[in-house]
Short mmCIF file of N, CA and C and ligand atoms in Angstrom, two decimals:
data_model
loop_
_atom_site.label_atom_id
_atom_site.label_comp_id
_atom_site.label_asym_id
_atom_site.label_seq_id
_atom_site.Cartn_x
_atom_site.Cartn_y
_atom_site.Cartn_z
N MET Q 1 0.85 -1.20 0.00
CA MET Q 1 0.00 0.00 0.00
C MET Q 1 0.89 1.25 0.00
N LYS Q 2 0.95 1.90 -1.17
CA LYS Q 2 1.84 3.05 -1.25
C LYS Q 2 1.12 4.26 -1.84
N ILE Q 3 1.57 5.44 -1.44
CA ILE Q 3 1.01 6.66 -2.01
C ILE Q 3 1.78 6.98 -3.28
N ASP Q 4 1.03 7.15 -4.36
CA ASP Q 4 1.64 7.43 -5.64
C ASP Q 4 2.04 8.89 -5.73
N ARG Q 5 1.13 9.76 -5.34
CA ARG Q 5 1.46 11.19 -5.37
C ARG Q 5 0.51 11.98 -4.47
N VAL Q 6 0.98 13.16 -4.08
CA VAL Q 6 0.13 14.06 -3.29
C VAL Q 6 -0.78 14.79 -4.26
N LEU Q 7 -2.06 14.71 -4.03
CA LEU Q 7 -3.02 15.38 -4.91
C LEU Q 7 -3.32 16.78 -4.38
N ILE Q 8 -3.54 16.87 -3.07
CA ILE Q 8 -3.82 18.17 -2.45
C ILE Q 8 -3.02 18.26 -1.16
N SER Q 9 -2.22 19.31 -1.05
CA SER Q 9 -1.32 19.44 0.10
C SER Q 9 -2.06 19.96 1.32
N GLU Q 10 -1.38 19.83 2.46
CA GLU Q 10 -1.90 20.34 3.72
C GLU Q 10 -2.25 21.82 3.62
N GLU Q 11 -1.35 22.59 2.99
CA GLU Q 11 -1.56 24.04 2.88
C GLU Q 11 -2.77 24.36 2.02
N GLU Q 12 -2.90 23.63 0.90
CA GLU Q 12 -4.04 23.86 0.01
C GLU Q 12 -5.35 23.53 0.72
N ILE Q 13 -5.35 22.46 1.49
CA ILE Q 13 -6.55 22.08 2.23
C ILE Q 13 -6.92 23.19 3.20
N ASP Q 14 -5.91 23.68 3.92
CA ASP Q 14 -6.19 24.69 4.93
C ASP Q 14 -6.72 25.99 4.32
N GLU Q 15 -6.14 26.39 3.19
CA GLU Q 15 -6.62 27.60 2.52
C GLU Q 15 -8.07 27.45 2.08
N LYS Q 16 -8.37 26.28 1.53
CA LYS Q 16 -9.74 26.03 1.05
C LYS Q 16 -10.73 26.02 2.22
N LEU Q 17 -10.34 25.38 3.33
CA LEU Q 17 -11.24 25.33 4.48
C LEU Q 17 -11.47 26.72 5.06
N ALA Q 18 -10.44 27.55 4.99
CA ALA Q 18 -10.57 28.93 5.48
C ALA Q 18 -11.61 29.68 4.65
N GLU Q 19 -11.54 29.49 3.33
CA GLU Q 19 -12.52 30.10 2.42
C GLU Q 19 -13.94 29.62 2.73
N MET Q 20 -14.06 28.31 2.87
CA MET Q 20 -15.38 27.73 3.15
C MET Q 20 -15.89 28.23 4.50
N GLY Q 21 -15.00 28.28 5.48
CA GLY Q 21 -15.37 28.75 6.82
C GLY Q 21 -15.87 30.19 6.81
N ARG Q 22 -15.20 31.02 6.01
CA ARG Q 22 -15.63 32.42 5.90
C ARG Q 22 -17.03 32.51 5.30
N ALA Q 23 -17.27 31.74 4.26
CA ALA Q 23 -18.59 31.77 3.61
C ALA Q 23 -19.67 31.27 4.57
N ILE Q 24 -19.37 30.22 5.29
CA ILE Q 24 -20.34 29.66 6.24
C ILE Q 24 -20.62 30.68 7.35
N SER Q 25 -19.58 31.30 7.87
CA SER Q 25 -19.74 32.29 8.95
C SER Q 25 -20.61 33.45 8.50
N ARG Q 26 -20.43 33.84 7.24
CA ARG Q 26 -21.20 34.95 6.69
C ARG Q 26 -22.66 34.54 6.49
N ASP Q 27 -22.87 33.37 5.89
CA ASP Q 27 -24.23 32.94 5.54
C ASP Q 27 -25.09 32.61 6.76
N TYR Q 28 -24.46 32.15 7.83
CA TYR Q 28 -25.23 31.75 9.01
C TYR Q 28 -25.03 32.72 10.18
N ALA Q 29 -24.61 33.95 9.87
CA ALA Q 29 -24.24 34.91 10.91
C ALA Q 29 -25.33 35.11 11.96
N ASP Q 30 -26.59 35.13 11.53
CA ASP Q 30 -27.66 35.41 12.49
C ASP Q 30 -28.46 34.14 12.81
N LYS Q 31 -27.86 32.99 12.56
CA LYS Q 31 -28.59 31.73 12.77
C LYS Q 31 -27.87 30.86 13.78
N ASN Q 32 -28.61 29.85 14.25
CA ASN Q 32 -28.03 28.87 15.14
C ASN Q 32 -27.62 27.66 14.32
N LEU Q 33 -26.34 27.55 14.07
CA LEU Q 33 -25.89 26.51 13.13
C LEU Q 33 -25.52 25.20 13.83
N LEU Q 34 -26.02 24.12 13.27
CA LEU Q 34 -25.63 22.79 13.73
C LEU Q 34 -24.83 22.10 12.63
N LEU Q 35 -23.58 21.80 12.94
CA LEU Q 35 -22.75 21.06 11.98
C LEU Q 35 -22.93 19.57 12.22
N VAL Q 36 -23.27 18.85 11.17
CA VAL Q 36 -23.42 17.40 11.28
C VAL Q 36 -22.31 16.73 10.47
N GLY Q 37 -21.40 16.09 11.16
CA GLY Q 37 -20.29 15.41 10.50
C GLY Q 37 -20.65 13.97 10.21
N VAL Q 38 -20.23 13.50 9.04
CA VAL Q 38 -20.51 12.12 8.67
C VAL Q 38 -19.24 11.29 8.95
N LEU Q 39 -19.34 10.45 9.97
CA LEU Q 39 -18.20 9.61 10.38
C LEU Q 39 -18.06 8.42 9.46
N LYS Q 40 -16.85 7.86 9.34
CA LYS Q 40 -15.70 8.41 10.04
C LYS Q 40 -14.98 9.46 9.20
N GLY Q 41 -15.14 9.37 7.88
CA GLY Q 41 -14.31 10.14 6.97
C GLY Q 41 -14.22 11.63 7.23
N ALA Q 42 -15.31 12.23 7.72
CA ALA Q 42 -15.36 13.69 7.80
C ALA Q 42 -14.76 14.25 9.10
N PHE Q 43 -14.18 13.39 9.93
CA PHE Q 43 -13.76 13.92 11.24
C PHE Q 43 -12.69 14.99 11.14
N MET Q 44 -11.79 14.87 10.18
CA MET Q 44 -10.73 15.89 10.05
C MET Q 44 -11.26 17.17 9.44
N VAL Q 45 -12.07 17.03 8.40
CA VAL Q 45 -12.67 18.21 7.77
C VAL Q 45 -13.48 18.97 8.81
N MET Q 46 -14.24 18.22 9.57
CA MET Q 46 -15.09 18.82 10.60
C MET Q 46 -14.26 19.64 11.58
N ALA Q 47 -13.20 19.03 12.10
CA ALA Q 47 -12.37 19.69 13.11
C ALA Q 47 -11.68 20.93 12.54
N ASP Q 48 -11.14 20.81 11.35
CA ASP Q 48 -10.39 21.93 10.78
C ASP Q 48 -11.29 23.00 10.19
N LEU Q 49 -12.38 22.59 9.57
CA LEU Q 49 -13.33 23.57 9.04
C LEU Q 49 -13.93 24.40 10.19
N ALA Q 50 -14.28 23.71 11.27
CA ALA Q 50 -14.91 24.40 12.41
C ALA Q 50 -14.00 25.49 12.98
N ARG Q 51 -12.69 25.26 12.90
CA ARG Q 51 -11.76 26.26 13.42
C ARG Q 51 -11.68 27.50 12.54
N HIS Q 52 -12.26 27.41 11.36
CA HIS Q 52 -12.33 28.58 10.48
C HIS Q 52 -13.72 29.20 10.49
N ILE Q 53 -14.57 28.75 11.39
CA ILE Q 53 -15.92 29.33 11.51
C ILE Q 53 -15.93 30.18 12.77
N ASP Q 54 -16.34 31.44 12.63
CA ASP Q 54 -16.25 32.31 13.80
C ASP Q 54 -17.61 32.77 14.32
N ILE Q 55 -18.62 31.97 14.08
CA ILE Q 55 -19.93 32.21 14.70
C ILE Q 55 -20.19 31.01 15.62
N PRO Q 56 -21.14 31.13 16.58
CA PRO Q 56 -21.40 30.00 17.46
C PRO Q 56 -21.96 28.81 16.68
N VAL Q 57 -21.40 27.63 16.90
CA VAL Q 57 -21.92 26.43 16.24
C VAL Q 57 -22.04 25.30 17.24
N GLU Q 58 -22.93 24.37 16.95
CA GLU Q 58 -23.00 23.14 17.72
C GLU Q 58 -22.61 21.98 16.80
N PHE Q 59 -22.26 20.88 17.40
CA PHE Q 59 -21.78 19.72 16.65
C PHE Q 59 -22.61 18.48 16.92
N ASP Q 60 -22.83 17.72 15.88
CA ASP Q 60 -23.39 16.38 16.07
C ASP Q 60 -22.77 15.50 14.99
N PHE Q 61 -22.88 14.21 15.18
CA PHE Q 61 -22.26 13.29 14.22
C PHE Q 61 -23.19 12.15 13.89
N MET Q 62 -23.08 11.69 12.64
CA MET Q 62 -23.75 10.46 12.26
C MET Q 62 -22.68 9.52 11.73
N ALA Q 63 -22.89 8.26 11.94
CA ALA Q 63 -21.97 7.29 11.32
C ALA Q 63 -22.77 6.44 10.37
N VAL Q 64 -22.32 6.41 9.13
CA VAL Q 64 -22.98 5.58 8.14
C VAL Q 64 -21.94 4.72 7.46
N SER Q 65 -22.40 3.69 6.84
CA SER Q 65 -21.47 2.82 6.16
C SER Q 65 -22.02 2.55 4.76
N SER Q 66 -21.22 2.86 3.76
CA SER Q 66 -21.65 2.56 2.40
C SER Q 66 -20.59 1.75 1.67
N TYR Q 67 -19.42 1.67 2.26
CA TYR Q 67 -18.33 0.93 1.64
C TYR Q 67 -18.02 -0.28 2.51
N GLY Q 68 -17.78 -1.42 1.89
CA GLY Q 68 -17.24 -2.55 2.63
C GLY Q 68 -15.76 -2.27 2.79
N GLY Q 69 -14.94 -3.29 2.83
CA GLY Q 69 -13.51 -3.07 2.95
C GLY Q 69 -12.88 -2.79 1.60
N THR Q 70 -13.70 -2.47 0.62
CA THR Q 70 -13.18 -2.37 -0.74
C THR Q 70 -13.19 -0.94 -1.23
N LYS Q 71 -12.78 -0.76 -2.47
CA LYS Q 71 -12.73 0.58 -3.03
C LYS Q 71 -14.03 0.96 -3.72
N LYS Q 72 -14.97 0.02 -3.86
CA LYS Q 72 -16.18 0.32 -4.60
C LYS Q 72 -17.37 0.57 -3.68
N SER Q 73 -18.23 1.52 -4.10
CA SER Q 73 -19.43 1.80 -3.33
C SER Q 73 -20.41 0.65 -3.50
N SER Q 74 -20.95 0.17 -2.37
CA SER Q 74 -21.87 -0.96 -2.46
C SER Q 74 -23.28 -0.49 -2.76
N GLY Q 75 -23.53 0.82 -2.54
CA GLY Q 75 -24.87 1.33 -2.74
C GLY Q 75 -25.78 1.09 -1.55
N VAL Q 76 -25.28 0.36 -0.57
CA VAL Q 76 -26.07 0.09 0.62
C VAL Q 76 -25.64 1.05 1.72
N VAL Q 77 -26.60 1.80 2.25
CA VAL Q 77 -26.28 2.74 3.32
C VAL Q 77 -26.89 2.24 4.63
N ARG Q 78 -26.08 2.07 5.61
CA ARG Q 78 -26.57 1.69 6.93
C ARG Q 78 -26.26 2.80 7.91
N ILE Q 79 -27.21 3.14 8.77
CA ILE Q 79 -26.91 4.10 9.83
C ILE Q 79 -26.32 3.33 11.01
N LEU Q 80 -25.07 3.63 11.32
CA LEU Q 80 -24.41 2.95 12.43
C LEU Q 80 -24.59 3.74 13.71
N LYS Q 81 -24.69 5.07 13.55
CA LYS Q 81 -24.94 5.94 14.70
C LYS Q 81 -25.79 7.11 14.23
N ASP Q 82 -26.91 7.31 14.90
CA ASP Q 82 -27.79 8.42 14.51
C ASP Q 82 -27.37 9.69 15.28
N LEU Q 83 -27.98 10.81 14.93
CA LEU Q 83 -27.73 12.06 15.64
C LEU Q 83 -28.14 11.92 17.11
N ASP Q 84 -27.45 12.67 17.98
CA ASP Q 84 -27.82 12.66 19.40
C ASP Q 84 -29.06 13.52 19.63
N GLU Q 85 -29.16 14.62 18.85
CA GLU Q 85 -30.21 15.60 19.09
C GLU Q 85 -31.24 15.62 17.97
N GLU Q 86 -32.41 16.15 18.30
CA GLU Q 86 -33.40 16.37 17.26
C GLU Q 86 -33.02 17.61 16.46
N ILE Q 87 -33.41 17.65 15.21
CA ILE Q 87 -33.00 18.78 14.37
C ILE Q 87 -34.17 19.60 13.84
N SER Q 88 -35.38 19.30 14.30
CA SER Q 88 -36.51 20.05 13.77
C SER Q 88 -36.34 21.53 14.13
N GLY Q 89 -36.51 22.38 13.14
CA GLY Q 89 -36.37 23.83 13.35
C GLY Q 89 -34.92 24.32 13.40
N ARG Q 90 -33.96 23.41 13.24
CA ARG Q 90 -32.55 23.82 13.31
C ARG Q 90 -31.99 24.07 11.91
N HIS Q 91 -30.96 24.91 11.85
CA HIS Q 91 -30.22 25.11 10.61
C HIS Q 91 -29.08 24.10 10.59
N VAL Q 92 -29.20 23.15 9.69
CA VAL Q 92 -28.27 22.02 9.68
C VAL Q 92 -27.35 22.09 8.46
N LEU Q 93 -26.07 21.93 8.72
CA LEU Q 93 -25.10 21.83 7.62
C LEU Q 93 -24.38 20.49 7.74
N ILE Q 94 -24.60 19.64 6.75
CA ILE Q 94 -23.93 18.34 6.71
C ILE Q 94 -22.50 18.54 6.20
N VAL Q 95 -21.54 18.00 6.90
CA VAL Q 95 -20.14 18.12 6.49
C VAL Q 95 -19.63 16.75 6.06
N GLU Q 96 -19.21 16.67 4.80
CA GLU Q 96 -18.74 15.41 4.25
C GLU Q 96 -17.31 15.54 3.74
N ASP Q 97 -16.63 14.42 3.75
CA ASP Q 97 -15.27 14.40 3.21
C ASP Q 97 -15.29 14.43 1.69
N ILE Q 98 -16.08 13.52 1.10
CA ILE Q 98 -16.02 13.36 -0.35
C ILE Q 98 -17.37 12.97 -0.93
N LEU Q 99 -17.64 13.48 -2.09
CA LEU Q 99 -18.84 13.11 -2.83
C LEU Q 99 -18.41 12.25 -4.01
N ASP Q 100 -18.75 10.98 -3.91
CA ASP Q 100 -18.36 10.05 -4.97
C ASP Q 100 -19.61 9.66 -5.75
N THR Q 101 -20.22 8.53 -5.44
CA THR Q 101 -21.47 8.16 -6.12
C THR Q 101 -22.64 9.01 -5.62
N GLY Q 102 -22.46 9.64 -4.44
CA GLY Q 102 -23.52 10.45 -3.87
C GLY Q 102 -24.61 9.64 -3.19
N LEU Q 103 -24.45 8.34 -3.18
CA LEU Q 103 -25.50 7.48 -2.62
C LEU Q 103 -25.70 7.74 -1.13
N THR Q 104 -24.57 7.89 -0.44
CA THR Q 104 -24.63 8.11 1.00
C THR Q 104 -25.37 9.41 1.31
N LEU Q 105 -24.96 10.47 0.62
CA LEU Q 105 -25.56 11.77 0.92
C LEU Q 105 -27.00 11.86 0.47
N HIS Q 106 -27.29 11.25 -0.64
CA HIS Q 106 -28.65 11.25 -1.15
C HIS Q 106 -29.57 10.62 -0.09
N TYR Q 107 -29.12 9.52 0.44
CA TYR Q 107 -29.88 8.83 1.47
C TYR Q 107 -29.98 9.69 2.74
N LEU Q 108 -28.84 10.25 3.16
CA LEU Q 108 -28.81 11.05 4.39
C LEU Q 108 -29.71 12.27 4.31
N ILE Q 109 -29.67 12.93 3.17
CA ILE Q 109 -30.44 14.16 3.01
C ILE Q 109 -31.93 13.85 3.09
N ARG Q 110 -32.35 12.77 2.44
CA ARG Q 110 -33.77 12.39 2.53
C ARG Q 110 -34.14 12.04 3.96
N ASN Q 111 -33.24 11.33 4.60
CA ASN Q 111 -33.48 10.89 5.98
C ASN Q 111 -33.60 12.08 6.94
N LEU Q 112 -32.75 13.09 6.76
CA LEU Q 112 -32.76 14.25 7.66
C LEU Q 112 -33.88 15.23 7.31
N GLN Q 113 -34.20 15.32 6.03
CA GLN Q 113 -35.26 16.24 5.60
C GLN Q 113 -36.59 15.91 6.27
N VAL Q 114 -36.85 14.65 6.45
CA VAL Q 114 -38.09 14.19 7.09
C VAL Q 114 -38.23 14.75 8.51
N ARG Q 115 -37.09 15.04 9.13
CA ARG Q 115 -37.11 15.53 10.53
C ARG Q 115 -37.38 17.03 10.60
N GLN Q 116 -37.63 17.63 9.45
CA GLN Q 116 -38.03 19.03 9.33
C GLN Q 116 -37.09 20.07 9.95
N PRO Q 117 -35.84 20.06 9.49
CA PRO Q 117 -34.94 21.14 9.90
C PRO Q 117 -35.39 22.46 9.29
N ALA Q 118 -34.99 23.59 9.88
CA ALA Q 118 -35.31 24.90 9.30
C ALA Q 118 -34.63 25.03 7.95
N SER Q 119 -33.40 24.52 7.86
CA SER Q 119 -32.70 24.47 6.58
C SER Q 119 -31.72 23.31 6.63
N LEU Q 120 -31.41 22.80 5.45
CA LEU Q 120 -30.49 21.67 5.36
C LEU Q 120 -29.57 21.90 4.17
N ALA Q 121 -28.27 22.04 4.43
CA ALA Q 121 -27.33 22.29 3.34
C ALA Q 121 -26.14 21.35 3.48
N LEU Q 122 -25.31 21.40 2.47
CA LEU Q 122 -24.24 20.41 2.36
C LEU Q 122 -22.89 21.07 2.09
N ALA Q 123 -21.88 20.63 2.84
CA ALA Q 123 -20.51 21.05 2.58
C ALA Q 123 -19.68 19.80 2.33
N ALA Q 124 -18.88 19.80 1.26
CA ALA Q 124 -18.04 18.65 0.98
C ALA Q 124 -16.66 19.13 0.53
N LEU Q 125 -15.63 18.57 1.12
CA LEU Q 125 -14.28 18.99 0.77
C LEU Q 125 -13.90 18.56 -0.65
N LEU Q 126 -14.29 17.33 -1.01
CA LEU Q 126 -13.91 16.81 -2.32
C LEU Q 126 -15.12 16.38 -3.13
N ILE Q 127 -15.08 16.67 -4.41
CA ILE Q 127 -16.13 16.20 -5.31
C ILE Q 127 -15.46 15.50 -6.49
N LYS Q 128 -15.79 14.25 -6.68
CA LYS Q 128 -15.20 13.52 -7.80
C LYS Q 128 -15.92 13.87 -9.09
N ASP Q 129 -15.16 14.30 -10.07
CA ASP Q 129 -15.75 14.63 -11.37
C ASP Q 129 -16.02 13.37 -12.17
N ASP Q 130 -16.82 13.53 -13.21
CA ASP Q 130 -17.12 12.43 -14.14
C ASP Q 130 -17.74 11.21 -13.48
N VAL Q 131 -18.48 11.42 -12.40
CA VAL Q 131 -19.19 10.32 -11.77
C VAL Q 131 -20.68 10.61 -11.91
N GLU Q 132 -21.41 9.61 -12.32
CA GLU Q 132 -22.86 9.79 -12.41
C GLU Q 132 -23.46 9.71 -11.01
N ARG Q 133 -24.26 10.70 -10.65
CA ARG Q 133 -24.84 10.66 -9.31
C ARG Q 133 -26.17 11.39 -9.28
N PRO Q 134 -26.94 11.12 -8.23
CA PRO Q 134 -28.20 11.86 -8.10
C PRO Q 134 -27.91 13.35 -7.96
N ASP Q 135 -28.85 14.16 -8.31
CA ASP Q 135 -28.69 15.60 -8.27
C ASP Q 135 -28.59 16.08 -6.82
N LEU Q 136 -27.42 16.59 -6.45
CA LEU Q 136 -27.20 17.05 -5.09
C LEU Q 136 -26.64 18.46 -5.13
N ASP Q 137 -27.21 19.34 -4.34
CA ASP Q 137 -26.74 20.71 -4.33
C ASP Q 137 -25.70 20.88 -3.21
N VAL Q 138 -24.44 21.00 -3.60
CA VAL Q 138 -23.38 21.21 -2.61
C VAL Q 138 -23.19 22.71 -2.44
N LYS Q 139 -23.60 23.23 -1.29
CA LYS Q 139 -23.56 24.68 -1.08
C LYS Q 139 -22.12 25.17 -0.87
N TYR Q 140 -21.34 24.38 -0.16
CA TYR Q 140 -19.94 24.74 0.08
C TYR Q 140 -19.06 23.61 -0.43
N GLU Q 141 -18.37 23.86 -1.53
CA GLU Q 141 -17.54 22.79 -2.06
C GLU Q 141 -16.06 23.15 -2.03
N GLY Q 142 -15.26 22.13 -1.79
CA GLY Q 142 -13.82 22.33 -1.74
C GLY Q 142 -13.21 22.15 -3.10
N PHE Q 143 -12.70 20.97 -3.38
CA PHE Q 143 -11.98 20.70 -4.62
C PHE Q 143 -12.72 19.70 -5.51
N HIS Q 144 -12.69 19.94 -6.80
CA HIS Q 144 -13.10 18.92 -7.76
C HIS Q 144 -11.87 18.08 -8.09
N ILE Q 145 -12.01 16.78 -8.01
CA ILE Q 145 -10.87 15.91 -8.28
C ILE Q 145 -11.24 14.88 -9.35
N PRO Q 146 -10.24 14.31 -10.02
CA PRO Q 146 -10.54 13.26 -10.99
C PRO Q 146 -11.09 12.03 -10.26
N PRO Q 147 -11.80 11.17 -10.98
CA PRO Q 147 -12.43 10.01 -10.34
C PRO Q 147 -11.44 8.91 -9.99
N GLU Q 148 -10.49 9.24 -9.13
CA GLU Q 148 -9.50 8.27 -8.67
C GLU Q 148 -9.75 7.98 -7.21
N PHE Q 149 -9.21 6.88 -6.73
CA PHE Q 149 -9.36 6.57 -5.32
C PHE Q 149 -8.32 7.33 -4.52
N VAL Q 150 -8.77 8.15 -3.59
CA VAL Q 150 -7.86 8.99 -2.81
C VAL Q 150 -7.90 8.58 -1.34
N VAL Q 151 -6.81 8.89 -0.66
CA VAL Q 151 -6.72 8.56 0.76
C VAL Q 151 -6.11 9.74 1.52
N GLY Q 152 -6.26 9.68 2.84
CA GLY Q 152 -5.67 10.69 3.69
C GLY Q 152 -6.68 11.73 4.10
N TYR Q 153 -6.31 12.51 5.09
CA TYR Q 153 -7.16 13.57 5.60
C TYR Q 153 -8.57 13.04 5.91
N GLY Q 154 -8.61 11.91 6.60
CA GLY Q 154 -9.89 11.32 6.99
C GLY Q 154 -10.33 10.15 6.12
N LEU Q 155 -9.84 10.16 4.88
CA LEU Q 155 -10.26 9.10 3.94
C LEU Q 155 -9.36 7.88 4.08
N ASP Q 156 -9.98 6.72 4.07
CA ASP Q 156 -9.22 5.50 4.34
C ASP Q 156 -9.14 4.57 3.14
N TYR Q 157 -8.15 3.69 3.23
CA TYR Q 157 -8.18 2.46 2.43
C TYR Q 157 -8.13 1.33 3.44
N GLU Q 158 -9.20 0.55 3.51
CA GLU Q 158 -9.33 -0.52 4.49
C GLU Q 158 -8.99 -0.02 5.89
N GLU Q 159 -9.57 1.11 6.24
CA GLU Q 159 -9.47 1.73 7.57
C GLU Q 159 -8.10 2.34 7.88
N LYS Q 160 -7.18 2.30 6.93
CA LYS Q 160 -5.87 2.90 7.21
C LYS Q 160 -5.69 4.18 6.38
N LEU Q 161 -4.66 4.92 6.73
CA LEU Q 161 -4.22 6.13 6.02
C LEU Q 161 -5.09 7.35 6.28
N ARG Q 162 -6.07 7.24 7.19
CA ARG Q 162 -6.90 8.41 7.50
C ARG Q 162 -6.08 9.54 8.10
N ASN Q 163 -4.96 9.19 8.72
CA ASN Q 163 -4.16 10.17 9.46
C ASN Q 163 -3.19 10.97 8.60
N LEU Q 164 -3.08 10.65 7.31
CA LEU Q 164 -2.22 11.47 6.45
C LEU Q 164 -2.74 12.91 6.47
N PRO Q 165 -1.86 13.89 6.61
CA PRO Q 165 -2.32 15.29 6.67
C PRO Q 165 -2.66 15.87 5.31
N TYR Q 166 -2.41 15.13 4.25
CA TYR Q 166 -2.71 15.59 2.89
C TYR Q 166 -3.60 14.57 2.19
N ILE Q 167 -4.05 14.89 0.98
CA ILE Q 167 -4.83 13.93 0.21
C ILE Q 167 -3.96 13.36 -0.90
N GLY Q 168 -3.86 12.05 -0.91
CA GLY Q 168 -2.97 11.40 -1.86
C GLY Q 168 -3.69 10.38 -2.72
N VAL Q 169 -3.04 10.03 -3.81
CA VAL Q 169 -3.57 8.99 -4.68
C VAL Q 169 -2.73 7.74 -4.45
N MET Q 170 -3.41 6.61 -4.31
CA MET Q 170 -2.71 5.36 -4.05
C MET Q 170 -2.29 4.68 -5.33
N VAL Q 171 -1.22 3.94 -5.25
CA VAL Q 171 -0.84 3.07 -6.37
C VAL Q 171 -1.85 1.94 -6.42
N ALA Q 172 -2.35 1.63 -7.60
CA ALA Q 172 -3.29 0.52 -7.72
C ALA Q 172 -2.62 -0.76 -7.27
N ASP Q 173 -3.41 -1.69 -6.70
CA ASP Q 173 -2.85 -2.92 -6.13
C ASP Q 173 -1.98 -3.69 -7.12
N ASP Q 174 -2.46 -3.82 -8.38
CA ASP Q 174 -1.70 -4.61 -9.35
C ASP Q 174 -0.37 -3.94 -9.69
N GLU Q 175 -0.39 -2.60 -9.73
CA GLU Q 175 0.87 -1.87 -9.98
C GLU Q 175 1.82 -2.05 -8.81
N ALA Q 176 1.25 -1.99 -7.59
CA ALA Q 176 2.06 -2.10 -6.39
C ALA Q 176 2.76 -3.46 -6.35
N GLU Q 177 2.03 -4.50 -6.80
CA GLU Q 177 2.60 -5.84 -6.79
C GLU Q 177 3.78 -5.95 -7.75
N ASP Q 178 3.64 -5.26 -8.90
CA ASP Q 178 4.72 -5.29 -9.89
C ASP Q 178 5.95 -4.54 -9.40
N ALA Q 179 5.73 -3.54 -8.54
CA ALA Q 179 6.82 -2.67 -8.12
C ALA Q 179 7.83 -3.38 -7.23
P1 LIG E 1 -20.51 7.91 -1.97
O1 LIG E 1 -20.07 6.98 -3.05
O2 LIG E 1 -20.64 9.34 -2.44
O3 LIG E 1 -21.74 7.41 -1.29
O4 LIG E 1 -19.33 7.90 -0.91
C1 LIG E 1 -19.50 7.37 0.34
C2 LIG E 1 -18.24 7.39 1.16
O5 LIG E 1 -17.28 6.57 0.54
C3 LIG E 1 -17.57 8.73 1.34
O6 LIG E 1 -18.12 9.49 2.37
C4 LIG E 1 -16.17 8.27 1.69
O7 LIG E 1 -16.08 8.00 3.07
C5 LIG E 1 -16.02 7.00 0.88
N1 LIG E 1 -15.25 7.26 -0.35
C6 LIG E 1 -15.70 7.66 -1.56
N2 LIG E 1 -14.68 7.83 -2.42
C7 LIG E 1 -13.55 7.55 -1.72
C8 LIG E 1 -12.13 7.58 -2.05
O8 LIG E 1 -11.69 7.92 -3.16
N3 LIG E 1 -11.29 7.22 -1.04
C9 LIG E 1 -11.71 6.85 0.20
N4 LIG E 1 -13.00 6.84 0.56
C10 LIG E 1 -13.91 7.18 -0.40
MG1 LIG E 2 -16.42 7.03 4.55
#
């Protein structure tokens, strides 16, 4: 398991999160914002993005599973941990690491919408281009990336590499074996 190259550096991530944080602080200036992080992948984005938000915010987390131990989306979304608090009447911003097939978020958004939040919006650090997905409005987006499997900064390969401070592209298994 090797990193082929750095796709987005620590500095680039931080600059982007600062931009997103400023926009969020401005848009929710007079509101009570609840940030909902999608575990596990979004834990780093959540922590670092929140430090760039300068209005009062509350935090909650959901844990969902859409990937087995593999690189492909199974299309099956399971809620492993639901929100601690009710969100009816709250301004909710879902914070995600990456938008790939969009299946997870599509499911989550429908699931949370039923609970009647005052507003429900989406922030995602990474958006994979050239992927067919349901129509999702990402209000705060970080980087568009090619449809490659990336790791680091919260994103895992078989539960590892989440701790890399940057986003990297992995060498494909067959290439790694040849190396
Ligand atoms: P979805 O395909 O948009 O439903 O993505 C669901 C989840 O799969 C994301 O929240 C990530 O945790 C994970 N995921 C998607 N693409 C990648 C990737 O390139 N590397 C690591 N995890 C990924
Ligand atoms: Mg994930």
